[in-house]
Amino acid sequence: MNKKLLLAAAGMFTVAGLFAQKTTAKKAAPKGKEIYTQYCLSCHQPDGDGVPNLNPPLINTSYVLGDKTKLITWVLKGTTEKVEIDGQTYSNNMPPQNFLTDEQLASVLTYIRSNFGNKASAISAADVKAVRATVK
Amino acid sequence: MMKNIKMKSNWLFIALLAITTTYARAGKDSTATSAPAAEVKADANNAGLKLPAGFGALKVADSVNGARHIVVTEKGDIYVKTSGTKNGGGIFVLHVGDNGKLQSKEGFGNYGGTGIAIKNGYLYASSNTEVFRYKLDADGKVADPENPEKIITGLLDRHQHESKSIALDNDGNIYVNIGAYSNSCQEKDRTNGSMGMKPCPILDSAAGIWQFKADKPNQTYGDGARYATGLRNVVGLDWNTTTNSLFVMQHGRDGLHDLFGQYFDAKQSAELPAECMYQVKKGDNAGWPYIYYDQIQQKKILAPEYGGDGKKTGGEDAIDPVVAFPGHLAPNGLLFYTGNMFPAKYKNGAFIAFHGSWNRAPEPQKGYLVAFVPFKDGKPSGKWEIFADDFAGGPEFISPAKAKHRPCGLAQGPDGSLYISDDKGGSIYRIVYKGK
């Protein structure tokens, strides 16, 4: 009896958890997609699969799925160096995206972390704000 | 009746194949000295390519990762320059059997790169900063793969447009492309609204073709001459023996909409500017970054980075293109066909390998094909047409990441076959004319 209750509770909890996750992703998605289309798509491509040797994919990369601070820093600063990404190098430059607001960056990063087959937690405007304060 | 005939010819084909295969096996030791047999058979499905009637294709090899430019020796061996060295070398020599298929493959050269050429008994190959040459023996083989002569050194590699393509003339000169490390010489590369640097400082050491001596070791900028300037990035180039001049294919700038959305919509940005073929003579300027060529208006247009709005013209002192193709198709290989195998229409005409676009997004991508332009007396004598298509593997694969194959380099074999390399799938194709 007790066990059954516990199971049921656990089940409900998971469902609630899933539901919560779904709603946050959904909330961020439309705006994130718009920003992605306008500012990232031409290089990283509609499905986030990139351009071999030129622009990296945004699918399951250590930057996209990894540490939030590292990801936010990267996108704010861009690069003109040839930086190795998961064992590959890419010839193109990535322009800094620091002209985007904290809100815009949070939604586009949440969008890439929850699309193209990626599953990673959302990024908030507060996260971006905190990192931006440390990036010169 | 029809069916019967077809069956018969199929059997004949199989029988022939069996004979040639046996012959190839038996003759393995002696093939090195015999010229390749004139009769190679196309693959049943033309290796997945779509070709004009009468042509056939076979896949010579499918495992040469990062195959950039290629050359074929008088004996039919294929030398392939690869972009990296991960698979045991940066140059591969492919020896093929009488059926045209790969028999053996050997790697050497510890540098990745793009350029490769044969001239006067030497194989030339480039890294992204240097050019080397190797003496060929009487069989057209590299005699000493470990000890090439370094001909050119110290060329600029700042990641973007870093490949150094090469071509040689008949007067002892070698031409090297040095691409611009920038899209449009903006103060901030690829940054929305950033204006162009005046004058563009890149032009001193890149964005042009440099000329060096083909036989002098250790040359660098000071030893060579800037032959032509205002070329953003050239990957495909060839010396035309009819005109005795250099022809190049420029990769045009991109991002007109992303960078100057007030003047260009996404559709215009996908179509413009033209990918241009230029005939370049010493001292010529093709106008990058100040202008670009608009193939719809058929005019040289002032770049938005330099005050343009998509309509104002410019570049009065810049040369006009010989052929203007749609935007962003990425011409990576150029070859003037001088062989005798193909019909007369193709003689002295230009084949262009279009790697395929990435910068037409969000519009559909284009390219992933080999085009042809007929030439007469050194000038185009007709419109460009698609020669070989379907490298990507179907409409749903027309994107840089999804494409199965991307044409890159072109070469002509001693029998007049056309060879095409593919740096995505590692395939080497051979196109033959079967007639009628």
PDB file of C-alpha atoms in Angstrom, chain B residues 58-327:
ATOM      1  CA  LEU B  58      32.896   5.274 -62.491  1.00  0.00           C
ATOM      2  CA  LYS B  59      34.070   5.621 -58.933  1.00  0.00           C
ATOM      3  CA  VAL B  60      37.817   5.034 -59.019  1.00  0.00           C
ATOM      4  CA  ALA B  61      38.126   5.144 -55.229  1.00  0.00           C
ATOM      5  CA  ASP B  62      35.917   6.076 -52.306  1.00  0.00           C
ATOM      6  CA  SER B  63      38.305   6.319 -49.395  1.00  0.00           C
ATOM      7  CA  VAL B  64      40.516   9.345 -49.977  1.00  0.00           C
ATOM      8  CA  ASN B  65      39.380  11.506 -47.055  1.00  0.00           C
ATOM      9  CA  GLY B  66      39.539  15.239 -47.659  1.00  0.00           C
ATOM     10  CA  ALA B  67      40.471  14.881 -51.358  1.00  0.00           C
ATOM     11  CA  ARG B  68      41.142  18.455 -52.570  1.00  0.00           C
ATOM     12  CA  HIS B  69      42.915  18.965 -55.903  1.00  0.00           C
ATOM     13  CA  ILE B  70      44.113  16.115 -58.138  1.00  0.00           C
ATOM     14  CA  VAL B  71      46.406  15.411 -61.095  1.00  0.00           C
ATOM     15  CA  VAL B  72      46.808  12.380 -63.309  1.00  0.00           C
ATOM     16  CA  THR B  73      50.194  11.314 -64.695  1.00  0.00           C
ATOM     17  CA  GLU B  74      50.933  10.190 -68.253  1.00  0.00           C
ATOM     18  CA  LYS B  75      50.799   6.610 -66.970  1.00  0.00           C
ATOM     19  CA  GLY B  76      47.397   7.059 -65.372  1.00  0.00           C
ATOM     20  CA  ASP B  77      48.425   7.286 -61.719  1.00  0.00           C
ATOM     21  CA  ILE B  78      46.395   9.781 -59.717  1.00  0.00           C
ATOM     22  CA  TYR B  79      47.976  12.143 -57.177  1.00  0.00           C
ATOM     23  CA  VAL B  80      45.529  13.583 -54.653  1.00  0.00           C
ATOM     24  CA  LYS B  81      46.251  16.432 -52.235  1.00  0.00           C
ATOM     25  CA  THR B  82      44.293  15.997 -49.027  1.00  0.00           C
ATOM     26  CA  SER B  83      43.203  18.683 -46.571  1.00  0.00           C
ATOM     27  CA  GLY B  84      44.628  16.828 -43.564  1.00  0.00           C
ATOM     28  CA  THR B  85      47.216  14.183 -42.716  1.00  0.00           C
ATOM     29  CA  LYS B  86      45.241  11.967 -40.359  1.00  0.00           C
ATOM     30  CA  ASN B  87      45.125   8.997 -42.732  1.00  0.00           C
ATOM     31  CA  GLY B  88      48.848   8.547 -43.320  1.00  0.00           C
ATOM     32  CA  GLY B  89      49.868  11.491 -45.476  1.00  0.00           C
ATOM     33  CA  GLY B  90      48.844  14.729 -47.131  1.00  0.00           C
ATOM     34  CA  ILE B  91      49.349  13.426 -50.671  1.00  0.00           C
ATOM     35  CA  PHE B  92      48.094  10.081 -51.928  1.00  0.00           C
ATOM     36  CA  VAL B  93      49.160   8.292 -55.072  1.00  0.00           C
ATOM     37  CA  LEU B  94      46.461   6.018 -56.433  1.00  0.00           C
ATOM     38  CA  HIS B  95      47.387   3.256 -58.806  1.00  0.00           C
ATOM     39  CA  VAL B  96      44.462   1.902 -60.797  1.00  0.00           C
ATOM     40  CA  GLY B  97      43.898  -1.339 -62.669  1.00  0.00           C
ATOM     41  CA  ASP B  98      42.896  -1.688 -66.298  1.00  0.00           C
ATOM     42  CA  ASN B  99      39.257  -1.490 -65.235  1.00  0.00           C
ATOM     43  CA  GLY B 100      39.960   1.993 -63.867  1.00  0.00           C
ATOM     44  CA  LYS B 101      39.414   0.934 -60.274  1.00  0.00           C
ATOM     45  CA  LEU B 102      41.795   1.520 -57.372  1.00  0.00           C
ATOM     46  CA  GLN B 103      44.476  -1.133 -56.952  1.00  0.00           C
ATOM     47  CA  SER B 104      46.807   0.447 -54.431  1.00  0.00           C
ATOM     48  CA  LYS B 105      47.081   3.677 -52.485  1.00  0.00           C
ATOM     49  CA  GLU B 106      50.113   5.160 -50.760  1.00  0.00           C
ATOM     50  CA  GLY B 107      50.418   8.303 -48.664  1.00  0.00           C
ATOM     51  CA  PHE B 108      53.321  10.715 -48.154  1.00  0.00           C
ATOM     52  CA  GLY B 109      53.905  14.373 -47.275  1.00  0.00           C
ATOM     53  CA  ASN B 110      53.179  15.457 -43.697  1.00  0.00           C
ATOM     54  CA  TYR B 111      51.161  18.574 -44.504  1.00  0.00           C
ATOM     55  CA  GLY B 112      47.512  19.168 -45.319  1.00  0.00           C
ATOM     56  CA  GLY B 113      46.596  21.525 -48.157  1.00  0.00           C
ATOM     57  CA  THR B 114      44.808  21.939 -51.465  1.00  0.00           C
ATOM     58  CA  GLY B 115      47.077  22.660 -54.449  1.00  0.00           C
ATOM     59  CA  ILE B 116      48.677  20.025 -56.669  1.00  0.00           C
ATOM     60  CA  ALA B 117      50.042  20.191 -60.224  1.00  0.00           C
ATOM     61  CA  ILE B 118      52.506  18.498 -62.578  1.00  0.00           C
ATOM     62  CA  LYS B 119      54.890  20.441 -64.804  1.00  0.00           C
ATOM     63  CA  ASN B 120      58.134  19.599 -66.596  1.00  0.00           C
ATOM     64  CA  GLY B 121      58.801  16.403 -64.690  1.00  0.00           C
ATOM     65  CA  TYR B 122      57.901  17.685 -61.232  1.00  0.00           C
ATOM     66  CA  LEU B 123      54.929  17.240 -58.927  1.00  0.00           C
ATOM     67  CA  TYR B 124      54.083  20.485 -57.102  1.00  0.00           C
ATOM     68  CA  ALA B 125      51.968  20.468 -53.931  1.00  0.00           C
ATOM     69  CA  SER B 126      51.006  23.150 -51.428  1.00  0.00           C
ATOM     70  CA  SER B 127      50.285  23.387 -47.736  1.00  0.00           C
ATOM     71  CA  ASN B 128      48.437  26.455 -46.466  1.00  0.00           C
ATOM     72  CA  THR B 129      51.736  28.363 -46.192  1.00  0.00           C
ATOM     73  CA  GLU B 130      54.260  26.677 -48.521  1.00  0.00           C
ATOM     74  CA  VAL B 131      54.770  25.063 -51.916  1.00  0.00           C
ATOM     75  CA  PHE B 132      56.946  21.984 -52.440  1.00  0.00           C
ATOM     76  CA  ARG B 133      58.046  20.051 -55.490  1.00  0.00           C
ATOM     77  CA  TYR B 134      59.031  16.428 -56.051  1.00  0.00           C
ATOM     78  CA  LYS B 135      61.022  15.077 -59.006  1.00  0.00           C
ATOM     79  CA  LEU B 136      59.141  12.482 -61.046  1.00  0.00           C
ATOM     80  CA  ASP B 137      60.914   9.441 -62.483  1.00  0.00           C
ATOM     81  CA  ALA B 138      60.473   8.002 -65.983  1.00  0.00           C
ATOM     82  CA  ASP B 139      57.283   6.239 -64.847  1.00  0.00           C
ATOM     83  CA  GLY B 140      55.824   9.502 -63.584  1.00  0.00           C
ATOM     84  CA  LYS B 141      56.275   8.474 -59.965  1.00  0.00           C
ATOM     85  CA  VAL B 142      57.622  10.622 -57.152  1.00  0.00           C
ATOM     86  CA  ALA B 143      61.171   9.380 -56.781  1.00  0.00           C
ATOM     87  CA  ASP B 144      61.897  10.600 -53.254  1.00  0.00           C
ATOM     88  CA  PRO B 145      58.696  11.316 -51.306  1.00  0.00           C
ATOM     89  CA  GLU B 146      60.620  12.184 -48.118  1.00  0.00           C
ATOM     90  CA  ASN B 147      62.742  14.979 -49.540  1.00  0.00           C
ATOM     91  CA  PRO B 148      60.843  17.535 -51.584  1.00  0.00           C
ATOM     92  CA  GLU B 149      62.350  20.880 -52.564  1.00  0.00           C
ATOM     93  CA  LYS B 150      60.706  23.800 -50.802  1.00  0.00           C
ATOM     94  CA  ILE B 151      59.916  26.323 -53.530  1.00  0.00           C
ATOM     95  CA  ILE B 152      57.840  28.900 -51.656  1.00  0.00           C
ATOM     96  CA  THR B 153      57.565  29.570 -47.938  1.00  0.00           C
ATOM     97  CA  GLY B 154      56.040  32.007 -45.440  1.00  0.00           C
ATOM     98  CA  LEU B 155      52.694  32.674 -47.125  1.00  0.00           C
ATOM     99  CA  LEU B 156      49.945  34.121 -44.988  1.00  0.00           C
ATOM    100  CA  ASP B 157      47.507  31.722 -43.254  1.00  0.00           C
ATOM    101  CA  ARG B 158      45.010  33.507 -41.047  1.00  0.00           C
ATOM    102  CA  HIS B 159      42.450  30.712 -41.004  1.00  0.00           C
ATOM    103  CA  GLN B 160      39.904  32.157 -43.386  1.00  0.00           C
ATOM    104  CA  HIS B 161      40.435  31.295 -47.083  1.00  0.00           C
ATOM    105  CA  GLU B 162      43.731  29.703 -46.156  1.00  0.00           C
ATOM    106  CA  SER B 163      44.124  27.218 -49.017  1.00  0.00           C
ATOM    107  CA  LYS B 164      46.900  27.924 -51.522  1.00  0.00           C
ATOM    108  CA  SER B 165      45.889  26.749 -54.983  1.00  0.00           C
ATOM    109  CA  ILE B 166      48.537  26.605 -57.694  1.00  0.00           C
ATOM    110  CA  ALA B 167      48.890  26.695 -61.486  1.00  0.00           C
ATOM    111  CA  LEU B 168      51.973  26.805 -63.752  1.00  0.00           C
ATOM    112  CA  ASP B 169      52.554  28.488 -67.108  1.00  0.00           C
ATOM    113  CA  ASN B 170      54.888  27.419 -69.931  1.00  0.00           C
ATOM    114  CA  ASP B 171      57.541  30.030 -69.089  1.00  0.00           C
ATOM    115  CA  GLY B 172      58.789  28.695 -65.773  1.00  0.00           C
ATOM    116  CA  ASN B 173      56.391  30.515 -63.447  1.00  0.00           C
ATOM    117  CA  ILE B 174      54.085  29.270 -60.736  1.00  0.00           C
ATOM    118  CA  TYR B 175      50.942  31.156 -59.652  1.00  0.00           C
ATOM    119  CA  VAL B 176      49.678  30.897 -56.086  1.00  0.00           C
ATOM    120  CA  ASN B 177      46.391  32.133 -54.694  1.00  0.00           C
ATOM    121  CA  ILE B 178      46.580  33.899 -51.336  1.00  0.00           C
ATOM    122  CA  GLY B 179      43.012  34.361 -50.104  1.00  0.00           C
ATOM    123  CA  ALA B 180      41.743  37.302 -48.036  1.00  0.00           C
ATOM    124  CA  TYR B 181      41.446  36.563 -44.316  1.00  0.00           C
ATOM    125  CA  SER B 182      38.141  38.399 -44.321  1.00  0.00           C
ATOM    126  CA  ASN B 183      34.741  38.438 -45.990  1.00  0.00           C
ATOM    127  CA  SER B 184      34.567  42.057 -47.135  1.00  0.00           C
ATOM    128  CA  CYS B 185      37.420  43.868 -45.356  1.00  0.00           C
ATOM    129  CA  GLN B 186      35.099  45.253 -42.670  1.00  0.00           C
ATOM    130  CA  GLU B 187      36.700  46.885 -39.648  1.00  0.00           C
ATOM    131  CA  LYS B 188      35.021  44.030 -37.740  1.00  0.00           C
ATOM    132  CA  ASP B 189      34.759  40.929 -39.893  1.00  0.00           C
ATOM    133  CA  ARG B 190      31.187  39.753 -40.479  1.00  0.00           C
ATOM    134  CA  THR B 191      29.754  42.262 -38.040  1.00  0.00           C
ATOM    135  CA  ASN B 192      26.448  43.909 -38.881  1.00  0.00           C
ATOM    136  CA  GLY B 193      26.944  47.438 -40.241  1.00  0.00           C
ATOM    137  CA  SER B 194      30.725  47.542 -39.756  1.00  0.00           C
ATOM    138  CA  MET B 195      32.263  49.651 -42.538  1.00  0.00           C
ATOM    139  CA  GLY B 196      35.158  48.731 -44.824  1.00  0.00           C
ATOM    140  CA  MET B 197      38.756  49.663 -44.053  1.00  0.00           C
ATOM    141  CA  LYS B 198      40.134  52.332 -46.396  1.00  0.00           C
ATOM    142  CA  PRO B 199      42.390  51.376 -48.029  1.00  0.00           C
ATOM    143  CA  CYS B 200      41.910  47.684 -47.352  1.00  0.00           C
ATOM    144  CA  PRO B 201      45.200  46.597 -45.676  1.00  0.00           C
ATOM    145  CA  ILE B 202      44.673  42.952 -46.635  1.00  0.00           C
ATOM    146  CA  LEU B 203      45.511  43.650 -50.284  1.00  0.00           C
ATOM    147  CA  ASP B 204      49.259  44.032 -49.568  1.00  0.00           C
ATOM    148  CA  SER B 205      49.791  40.395 -48.637  1.00  0.00           C
ATOM    149  CA  ALA B 206      46.609  38.538 -49.658  1.00  0.00           C
ATOM    150  CA  ALA B 207      43.433  38.720 -51.781  1.00  0.00           C
ATOM    151  CA  GLY B 208      45.345  38.107 -54.982  1.00  0.00           C
ATOM    152  CA  ILE B 209      47.475  35.834 -57.114  1.00  0.00           C
ATOM    153  CA  TRP B 210      51.224  35.869 -56.565  1.00  0.00           C
ATOM    154  CA  GLN B 211      53.743  34.816 -59.194  1.00  0.00           C
ATOM    155  CA  PHE B 212      56.988  32.985 -58.333  1.00  0.00           C
ATOM    156  CA  LYS B 213      59.678  31.066 -60.222  1.00  0.00           C
ATOM    157  CA  ALA B 214      58.798  27.393 -60.554  1.00  0.00           C
ATOM    158  CA  ASP B 215      62.371  26.184 -59.918  1.00  0.00           C
ATOM    159  CA  LYS B 216      63.863  28.507 -57.296  1.00  0.00           C
ATOM    160  CA  PRO B 217      63.982  27.273 -53.686  1.00  0.00           C
ATOM    161  CA  ASN B 218      62.769  29.146 -50.590  1.00  0.00           C
ATOM    162  CA  GLN B 219      61.081  32.101 -52.242  1.00  0.00           C
ATOM    163  CA  THR B 220      58.756  34.285 -50.227  1.00  0.00           C
ATOM    164  CA  TYR B 221      56.802  37.526 -50.702  1.00  0.00           C
ATOM    165  CA  GLY B 222      59.879  39.621 -51.577  1.00  0.00           C
ATOM    166  CA  ASP B 223      60.983  37.167 -54.287  1.00  0.00           C
ATOM    167  CA  GLY B 224      57.645  36.986 -56.055  1.00  0.00           C
ATOM    168  CA  ALA B 225      55.316  39.539 -57.554  1.00  0.00           C
ATOM    169  CA  ARG B 226      51.696  40.308 -56.856  1.00  0.00           C
ATOM    170  CA  TYR B 227      50.369  39.271 -60.255  1.00  0.00           C
ATOM    171  CA  ALA B 228      46.694  40.162 -59.803  1.00  0.00           C
ATOM    172  CA  THR B 229      44.807  41.769 -56.925  1.00  0.00           C
ATOM    173  CA  GLY B 230      41.261  42.377 -55.706  1.00  0.00           C
ATOM    174  CA  LEU B 231      40.418  38.671 -55.696  1.00  0.00           C
ATOM    175  CA  ARG B 232      38.748  37.686 -52.402  1.00  0.00           C
ATOM    176  CA  ASN B 233      39.542  34.006 -52.618  1.00  0.00           C
ATOM    177  CA  VAL B 234      40.417  31.757 -55.530  1.00  0.00           C
ATOM    178  CA  VAL B 235      40.409  27.992 -55.155  1.00  0.00           C
ATOM    179  CA  GLY B 236      39.968  26.880 -58.788  1.00  0.00           C
ATOM    180  CA  LEU B 237      42.461  28.255 -61.330  1.00  0.00           C
ATOM    181  CA  ASP B 238      44.061  27.004 -64.553  1.00  0.00           C
ATOM    182  CA  TRP B 239      46.536  28.151 -67.148  1.00  0.00           C
ATOM    183  CA  ASN B 240      44.765  28.373 -70.501  1.00  0.00           C
ATOM    184  CA  THR B 241      47.110  27.273 -73.290  1.00  0.00           C
ATOM    185  CA  THR B 242      44.935  28.766 -76.066  1.00  0.00           C
ATOM    186  CA  THR B 243      45.130  32.303 -74.680  1.00  0.00           C
ATOM    187  CA  ASN B 244      48.413  31.681 -72.840  1.00  0.00           C
ATOM    188  CA  SER B 245      46.904  33.323 -69.774  1.00  0.00           C
ATOM    189  CA  LEU B 246      45.634  32.572 -66.295  1.00  0.00           C
ATOM    190  CA  PHE B 247      41.940  32.026 -65.574  1.00  0.00           C
ATOM    191  CA  VAL B 248      40.632  32.018 -62.010  1.00  0.00           C
ATOM    192  CA  MET B 249      37.324  31.380 -60.265  1.00  0.00           C
ATOM    193  CA  GLN B 250      36.595  33.767 -57.395  1.00  0.00           C
ATOM    194  CA  HIS B 251      34.568  32.881 -54.312  1.00  0.00           C
ATOM    195  CA  GLY B 252      32.501  36.052 -53.959  1.00  0.00           C
ATOM    196  CA  ARG B 253      31.710  37.797 -50.683  1.00  0.00           C
ATOM    197  CA  ASP B 254      28.577  36.889 -48.765  1.00  0.00           C
ATOM    198  CA  GLY B 255      26.276  38.189 -46.032  1.00  0.00           C
ATOM    199  CA  LEU B 256      24.791  41.159 -47.912  1.00  0.00           C
ATOM    200  CA  HIS B 257      21.533  40.758 -45.985  1.00  0.00           C
ATOM    201  CA  ASP B 258      23.063  39.831 -42.604  1.00  0.00           C
ATOM    202  CA  LEU B 259      25.484  42.765 -42.707  1.00  0.00           C
ATOM    203  CA  PHE B 260      23.485  45.429 -44.595  1.00  0.00           C
ATOM    204  CA  GLY B 261      19.858  44.369 -44.266  1.00  0.00           C
ATOM    205  CA  GLN B 262      18.665  47.884 -45.065  1.00  0.00           C
ATOM    206  CA  TYR B 263      19.686  47.383 -48.720  1.00  0.00           C
ATOM    207  CA  PHE B 264      19.348  43.644 -49.324  1.00  0.00           C
ATOM    208  CA  ASP B 265      16.699  41.055 -48.502  1.00  0.00           C
ATOM    209  CA  ALA B 266      17.515  37.394 -47.870  1.00  0.00           C
ATOM    210  CA  LYS B 267      16.651  36.401 -51.463  1.00  0.00           C
ATOM    211  CA  GLN B 268      19.007  39.001 -52.978  1.00  0.00           C
ATOM    212  CA  SER B 269      21.665  37.949 -50.508  1.00  0.00           C
ATOM    213  CA  ALA B 270      21.359  34.344 -51.668  1.00  0.00           C
ATOM    214  CA  GLU B 271      21.669  35.230 -55.352  1.00  0.00           C
ATOM    215  CA  LEU B 272      24.311  38.005 -55.125  1.00  0.00           C
ATOM    216  CA  PRO B 273      27.064  38.605 -55.875  1.00  0.00           C
ATOM    217  CA  ALA B 274      28.031  36.427 -58.844  1.00  0.00           C
ATOM    218  CA  GLU B 275      30.692  33.764 -58.547  1.00  0.00           C
ATOM    219  CA  CYS B 276      33.012  35.066 -61.269  1.00  0.00           C
ATOM    220  CA  MET B 277      35.426  33.581 -63.741  1.00  0.00           C
ATOM    221  CA  TYR B 278      38.160  36.084 -64.581  1.00  0.00           C
ATOM    222  CA  GLN B 279      40.930  36.026 -67.124  1.00  0.00           C
ATOM    223  CA  VAL B 280      43.763  37.755 -65.301  1.00  0.00           C
ATOM    224  CA  LYS B 281      46.789  39.418 -66.829  1.00  0.00           C
ATOM    225  CA  LYS B 282      49.708  40.875 -64.917  1.00  0.00           C
ATOM    226  CA  GLY B 283      48.611  43.914 -62.913  1.00  0.00           C
ATOM    227  CA  ASP B 284      44.868  43.253 -63.147  1.00  0.00           C
ATOM    228  CA  ASN B 285      42.528  44.216 -60.304  1.00  0.00           C
ATOM    229  CA  ALA B 286      39.189  42.437 -59.878  1.00  0.00           C
ATOM    230  CA  GLY B 287      37.923  44.992 -57.378  1.00  0.00           C
ATOM    231  CA  TRP B 288      37.426  43.194 -54.032  1.00  0.00           C
ATOM    232  CA  PRO B 289      36.550  44.493 -51.452  1.00  0.00           C
ATOM    233  CA  TYR B 290      35.364  47.792 -52.933  1.00  0.00           C
ATOM    234  CA  ILE B 291      32.985  46.346 -55.491  1.00  0.00           C
ATOM    235  CA  TYR B 292      31.218  43.130 -56.393  1.00  0.00           C
ATOM    236  CA  TYR B 293      29.714  41.920 -59.647  1.00  0.00           C
ATOM    237  CA  ASP B 294      25.908  41.786 -59.871  1.00  0.00           C
ATOM    238  CA  GLN B 295      25.011  39.229 -62.547  1.00  0.00           C
ATOM    239  CA  ILE B 296      21.381  40.383 -62.722  1.00  0.00           C
ATOM    240  CA  GLN B 297      22.135  44.067 -63.377  1.00  0.00           C
ATOM    241  CA  GLN B 298      25.333  42.962 -65.153  1.00  0.00           C
ATOM    242  CA  LYS B 299      27.278  45.716 -63.434  1.00  0.00           C
ATOM    243  CA  LYS B 300      30.093  46.239 -60.972  1.00  0.00           C
ATOM    244  CA  ILE B 301      28.362  47.493 -57.835  1.00  0.00           C
ATOM    245  CA  LEU B 302      29.880  49.498 -54.984  1.00  0.00           C
ATOM    246  CA  ALA B 303      30.049  47.314 -51.853  1.00  0.00           C
ATOM    247  CA  PRO B 304      27.822  48.494 -48.967  1.00  0.00           C
ATOM    248  CA  GLU B 305      30.926  48.582 -46.745  1.00  0.00           C
ATOM    249  CA  TYR B 306      32.184  51.388 -49.005  1.00  0.00           C
ATOM    250  CA  GLY B 307      28.990  53.415 -49.317  1.00  0.00           C
ATOM    251  CA  GLY B 308      27.059  51.243 -51.771  1.00  0.00           C
ATOM    252  CA  ASP B 309      23.344  50.535 -51.641  1.00  0.00           C
ATOM    253  CA  GLY B 310      23.013  47.702 -54.128  1.00  0.00           C
ATOM    254  CA  LYS B 311      22.576  50.174 -57.029  1.00  0.00           C
ATOM    255  CA  LYS B 312      25.521  52.571 -57.088  1.00  0.00           C
ATOM    256  CA  THR B 313      28.173  51.312 -59.480  1.00  0.00           C
ATOM    257  CA  GLY B 314      31.925  51.420 -58.972  1.00  0.00           C
ATOM    258  CA  GLY B 315      35.241  49.860 -59.860  1.00  0.00           C
ATOM    259  CA  GLU B 316      35.879  51.666 -63.155  1.00  0.00           C
ATOM    260  CA  ASP B 317      39.448  50.348 -63.123  1.00  0.00           C
ATOM    261  CA  ALA B 318      38.452  46.788 -62.222  1.00  0.00           C
ATOM    262  CA  ILE B 319      38.256  44.026 -64.801  1.00  0.00           C
ATOM    263  CA  ASP B 320      34.945  42.463 -65.849  1.00  0.00           C
ATOM    264  CA  PRO B 321      34.290  38.759 -65.381  1.00  0.00           C
ATOM    265  CA  VAL B 322      34.439  36.377 -68.322  1.00  0.00           C
ATOM    266  CA  VAL B 323      31.526  34.344 -66.925  1.00  0.00           C
ATOM    267  CA  ALA B 324      29.191  35.196 -64.007  1.00  0.00           C
ATOM    268  CA  PHE B 325      27.513  32.322 -62.148  1.00  0.00           C
ATOM    269  CA  PRO B 326      24.829  32.497 -59.429  1.00  0.00           C
ATOM    270  CA  GLY B 327      26.039  33.456 -55.959  1.00  0.00           C
TER     271      GLY B 327
END
